[in-house]
Coordinates of C-alpha atoms and ligand atoms in Angstrom, one line a residue:
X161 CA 64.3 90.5 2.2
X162 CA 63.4 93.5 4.2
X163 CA 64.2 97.1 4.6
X164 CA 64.8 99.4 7.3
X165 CA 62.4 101.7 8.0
X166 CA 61.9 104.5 11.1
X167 CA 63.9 101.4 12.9
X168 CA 61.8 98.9 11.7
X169 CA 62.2 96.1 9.4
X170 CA 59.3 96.1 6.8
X171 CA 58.7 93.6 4.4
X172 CA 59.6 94.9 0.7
X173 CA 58.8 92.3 -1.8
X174 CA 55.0 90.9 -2.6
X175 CA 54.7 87.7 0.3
X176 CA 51.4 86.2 0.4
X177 CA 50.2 85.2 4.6
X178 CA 50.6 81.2 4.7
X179 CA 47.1 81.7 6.4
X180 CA 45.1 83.6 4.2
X181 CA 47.1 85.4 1.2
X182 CA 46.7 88.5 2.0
X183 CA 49.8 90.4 0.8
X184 CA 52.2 91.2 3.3
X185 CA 54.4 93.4 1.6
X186 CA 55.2 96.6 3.6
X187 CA 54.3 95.2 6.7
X188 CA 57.3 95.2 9.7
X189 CA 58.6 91.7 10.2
X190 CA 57.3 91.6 13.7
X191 CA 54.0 92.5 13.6
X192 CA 50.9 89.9 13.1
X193 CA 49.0 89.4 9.3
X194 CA 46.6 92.8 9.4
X195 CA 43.8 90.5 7.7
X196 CA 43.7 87.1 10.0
X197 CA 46.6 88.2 12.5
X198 CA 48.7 85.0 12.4
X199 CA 52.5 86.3 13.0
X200 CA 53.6 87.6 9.8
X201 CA 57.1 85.4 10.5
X202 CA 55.2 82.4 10.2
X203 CA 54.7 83.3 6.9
X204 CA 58.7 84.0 6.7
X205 CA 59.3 80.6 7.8
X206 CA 61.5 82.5 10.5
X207 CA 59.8 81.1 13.5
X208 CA 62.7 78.1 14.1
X209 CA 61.3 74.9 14.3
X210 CA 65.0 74.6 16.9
X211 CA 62.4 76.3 19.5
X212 CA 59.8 73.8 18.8
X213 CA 58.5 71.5 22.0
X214 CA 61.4 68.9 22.7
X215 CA 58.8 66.3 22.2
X216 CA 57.9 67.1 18.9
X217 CA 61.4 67.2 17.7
X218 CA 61.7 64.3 18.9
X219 CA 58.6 62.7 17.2
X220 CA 59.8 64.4 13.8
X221 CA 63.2 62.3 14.3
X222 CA 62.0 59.4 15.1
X223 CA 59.7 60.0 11.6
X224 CA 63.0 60.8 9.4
X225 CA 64.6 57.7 10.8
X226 CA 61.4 55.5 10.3
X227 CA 60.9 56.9 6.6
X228 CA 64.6 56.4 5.9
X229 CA 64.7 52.8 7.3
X230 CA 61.4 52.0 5.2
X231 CA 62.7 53.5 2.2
X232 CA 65.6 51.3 1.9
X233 CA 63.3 48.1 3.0
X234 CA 61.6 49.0 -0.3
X235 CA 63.4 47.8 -2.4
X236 CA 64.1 44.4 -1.3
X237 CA 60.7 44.0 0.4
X238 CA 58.1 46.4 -1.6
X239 CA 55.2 46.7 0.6
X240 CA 56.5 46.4 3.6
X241 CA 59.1 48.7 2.9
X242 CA 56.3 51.4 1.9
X243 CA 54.5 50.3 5.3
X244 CA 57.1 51.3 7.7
X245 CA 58.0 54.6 5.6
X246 CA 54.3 55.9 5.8
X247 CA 54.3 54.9 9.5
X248 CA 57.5 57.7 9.5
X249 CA 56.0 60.1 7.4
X250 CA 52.8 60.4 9.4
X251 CA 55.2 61.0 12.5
X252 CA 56.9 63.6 10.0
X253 CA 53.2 65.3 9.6
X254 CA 52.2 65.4 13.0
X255 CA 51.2 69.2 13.8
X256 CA 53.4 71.3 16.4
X257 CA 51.5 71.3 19.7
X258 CA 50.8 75.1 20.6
X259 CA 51.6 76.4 17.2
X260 CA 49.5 78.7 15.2
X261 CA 49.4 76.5 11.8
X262 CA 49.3 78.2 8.5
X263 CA 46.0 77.3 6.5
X264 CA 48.4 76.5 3.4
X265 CA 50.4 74.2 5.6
X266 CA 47.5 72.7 7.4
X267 CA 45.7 71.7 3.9
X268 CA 49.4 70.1 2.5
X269 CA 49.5 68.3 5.6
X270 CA 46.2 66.7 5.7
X271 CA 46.0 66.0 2.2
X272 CA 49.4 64.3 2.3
X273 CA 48.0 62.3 5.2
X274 CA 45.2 61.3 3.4
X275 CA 46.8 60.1 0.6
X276 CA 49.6 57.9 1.6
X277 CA 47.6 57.0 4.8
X278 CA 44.3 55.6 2.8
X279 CA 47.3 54.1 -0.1
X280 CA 48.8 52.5 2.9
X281 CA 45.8 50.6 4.2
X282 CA 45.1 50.0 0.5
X283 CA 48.3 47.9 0.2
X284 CA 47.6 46.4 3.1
X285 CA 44.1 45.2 1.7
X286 CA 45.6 44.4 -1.3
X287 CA 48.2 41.9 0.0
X288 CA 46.2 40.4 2.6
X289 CA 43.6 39.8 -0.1
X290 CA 46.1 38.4 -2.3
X291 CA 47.0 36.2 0.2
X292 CA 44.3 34.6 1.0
X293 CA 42.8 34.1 -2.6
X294 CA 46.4 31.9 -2.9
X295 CA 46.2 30.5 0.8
X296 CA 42.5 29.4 0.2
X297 CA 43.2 28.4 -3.4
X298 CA 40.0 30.4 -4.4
X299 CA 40.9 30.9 -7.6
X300 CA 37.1 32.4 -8.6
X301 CA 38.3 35.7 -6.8
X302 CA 40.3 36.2 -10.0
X303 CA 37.1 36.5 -11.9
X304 CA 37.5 39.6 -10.2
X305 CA 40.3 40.8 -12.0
X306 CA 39.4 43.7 -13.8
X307 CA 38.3 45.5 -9.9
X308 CA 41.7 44.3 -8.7
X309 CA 43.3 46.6 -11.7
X310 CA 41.3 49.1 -11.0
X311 CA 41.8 49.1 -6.8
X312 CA 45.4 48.8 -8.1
X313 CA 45.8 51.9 -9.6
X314 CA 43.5 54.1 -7.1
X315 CA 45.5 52.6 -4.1
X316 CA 49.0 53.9 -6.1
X317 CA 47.6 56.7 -7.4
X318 CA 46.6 58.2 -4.2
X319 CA 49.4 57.1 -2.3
X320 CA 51.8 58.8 -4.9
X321 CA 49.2 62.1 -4.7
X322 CA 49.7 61.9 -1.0
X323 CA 53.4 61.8 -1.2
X324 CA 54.1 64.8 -3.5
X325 CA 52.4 67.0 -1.4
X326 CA 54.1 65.5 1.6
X327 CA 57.0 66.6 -0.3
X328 CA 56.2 70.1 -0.3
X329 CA 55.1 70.1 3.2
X330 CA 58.5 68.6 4.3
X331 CA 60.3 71.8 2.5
X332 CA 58.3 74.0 4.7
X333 CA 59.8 72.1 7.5
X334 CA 63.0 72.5 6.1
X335 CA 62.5 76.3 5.5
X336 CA 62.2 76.7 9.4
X337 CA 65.9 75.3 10.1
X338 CA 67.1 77.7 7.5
X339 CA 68.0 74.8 5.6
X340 CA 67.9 75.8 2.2
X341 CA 70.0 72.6 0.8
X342 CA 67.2 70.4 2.8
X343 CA 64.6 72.8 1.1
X344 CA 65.7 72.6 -2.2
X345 CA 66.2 68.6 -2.0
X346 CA 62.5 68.4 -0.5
X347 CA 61.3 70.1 -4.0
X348 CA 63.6 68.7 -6.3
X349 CA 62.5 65.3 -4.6
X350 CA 58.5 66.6 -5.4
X351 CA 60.1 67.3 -9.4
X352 CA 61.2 63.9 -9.6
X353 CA 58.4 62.2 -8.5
X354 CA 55.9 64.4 -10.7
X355 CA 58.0 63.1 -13.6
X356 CA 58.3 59.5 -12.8
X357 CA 54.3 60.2 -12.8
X358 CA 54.6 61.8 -16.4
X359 CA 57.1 58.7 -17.3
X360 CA 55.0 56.3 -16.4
X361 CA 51.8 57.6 -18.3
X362 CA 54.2 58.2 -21.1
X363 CA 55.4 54.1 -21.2
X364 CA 52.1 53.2 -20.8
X365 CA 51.1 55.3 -24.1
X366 CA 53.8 53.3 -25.9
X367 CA 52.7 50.0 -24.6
X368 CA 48.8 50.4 -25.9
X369 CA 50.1 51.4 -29.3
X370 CA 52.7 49.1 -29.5
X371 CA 49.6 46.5 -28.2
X372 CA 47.1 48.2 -30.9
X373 CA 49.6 47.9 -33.6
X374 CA 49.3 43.8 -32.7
X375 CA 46.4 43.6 -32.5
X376 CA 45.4 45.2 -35.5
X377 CA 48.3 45.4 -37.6
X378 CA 49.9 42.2 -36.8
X379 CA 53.3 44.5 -36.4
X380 CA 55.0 42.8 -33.8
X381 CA 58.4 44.1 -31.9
X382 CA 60.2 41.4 -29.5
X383 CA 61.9 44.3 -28.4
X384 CA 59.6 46.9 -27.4
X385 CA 58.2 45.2 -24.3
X386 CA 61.5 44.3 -22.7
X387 CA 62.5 48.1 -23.6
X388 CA 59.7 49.0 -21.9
X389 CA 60.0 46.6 -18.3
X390 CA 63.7 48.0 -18.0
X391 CA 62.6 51.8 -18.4
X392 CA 59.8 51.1 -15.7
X393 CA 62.4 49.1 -13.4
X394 CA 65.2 51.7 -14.0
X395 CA 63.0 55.2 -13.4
X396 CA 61.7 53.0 -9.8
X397 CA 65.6 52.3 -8.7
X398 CA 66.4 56.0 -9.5
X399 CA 63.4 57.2 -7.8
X400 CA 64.4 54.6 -4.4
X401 CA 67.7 56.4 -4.5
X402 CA 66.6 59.8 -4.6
X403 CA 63.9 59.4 -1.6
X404 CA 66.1 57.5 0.5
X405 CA 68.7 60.1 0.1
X406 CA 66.2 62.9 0.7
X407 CA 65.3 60.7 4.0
X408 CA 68.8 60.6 5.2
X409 CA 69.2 64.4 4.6
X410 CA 66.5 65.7 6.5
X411 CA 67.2 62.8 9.3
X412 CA 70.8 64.6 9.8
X413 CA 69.3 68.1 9.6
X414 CA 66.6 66.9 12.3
X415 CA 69.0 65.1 14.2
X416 CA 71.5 68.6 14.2
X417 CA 69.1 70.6 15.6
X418 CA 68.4 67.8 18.3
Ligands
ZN603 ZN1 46.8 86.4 7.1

């Protein structure tokens, strides 16, 4: 990573600043950005989030153990499950009191919050509304329907947008332990829920052909919209396992550096 030079350990590969890009290569290690003068080992993740204020480790804990413990709810209880995780994964985001934060890191975080924090209240809306259209017996609110789809898929959509950047913002976390393991399962948990995205358009592809080719052909196959229930319900369960194990990594690496 760096060389030694006249003593001093200089930068010797092209790293943008976190805060502005500005290319820090040939820069010493210890010195501060030349263009915006944020300490260039911010940038090299080498400013240990160990030496962090107690009490913001001890929020970010409390946030691993919150979005492991919703995570697994998920499963069994959906949206309450997805409730209790986003309530650990804004703890997760909260900034570091007193710390100069990288622009790049600022802009992951907020987007992330904005995402899975509107999604959440969306669910929330959602259900409640649900509810009381059944409660009430107001079966007219159905008429509706078409707006429900639609909230339905914003509400999801920007909760998922809000998670894979939380993703990346959680492997900057992890890049400040030194944990490269945690690191690397942050990203590869970002990879995987790009392509459940990707599957999920993909399914959706085959199910409006396989619905034009009813409609207009009169080709019907019994089999293609079972196929197509169990691919959906077998991409969530693998995607349930790998966030909940991500949770329960980065919970033991938070909880080793105490
Ligand atoms: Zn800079």
């Amino acid at each position: 990573m760096s060389a030694t030079l006249s003593g001093h350990a200089v930068l010797d590969r092209d790293t943008p600043c976190l805060n502005c890009g500005y290319n820090l290569r040939t820069q010493p290690v210890t010195a501060d950005c030349p263009e915006c003068g944020m300490a260039v080992s911010i940038s090299l993740r080498n400013d240990g989030l160990a030496d962090a204020p107690p009490g913001y480790r001890r929020r970010l804990r409390h946030g691993a153990a919150w979005w492991l413990i919703g995570t697994l709810l998920t499963l069994p209880l959906l949206y309450v499950g997805v409730l209790v995780a986003a309530v650990g994964l804004w703890m997760l985001t909260a900034p570091q009191p007193g710390r100069a934060e990288p622009a790049a890191d600022r802009a992951l975080r907020r987007f992330g919050r904005l995402g899975f924090g509107l999604g959440a209240l969306g669910f929330l809306t959602l259900c409640v509304g649900l509810g009381y259209t059944v409660v009430t017996g107001q079966a007219r609110l159905f008429d509706a329907r078409q707006s429900f789809d639609i909230a339905f898929i914003l509400v999801h959509g920007a909760y998922t947008a809000g998670l894979i950047v939380t993703w990346r913002y959680l492997a900057g976390l992890a890049e400040r332990v030194g944990d490269a393991a945690v690191a690397g399962r942050m990203d590869h948990l970002r990879r995987c829920w790009i392509g459940a995205v990707v599957g999920l358009f993909a399914i959706g592809l085959v199910s409006t052909a396989a619905n034009w080719a009813y409609t207009r052909l009169s080709v019907y196959q019994p089999w293609v919209a079972p196929l197509l229930a169990a691919l959906i319900a077998a991409m969530l369960v693998w995607l349930w396992i790998e966030t909940w194990r991500a949770a329960w990594r980065l919970r033991g690496m938070l909880a080793a550096i105490g």
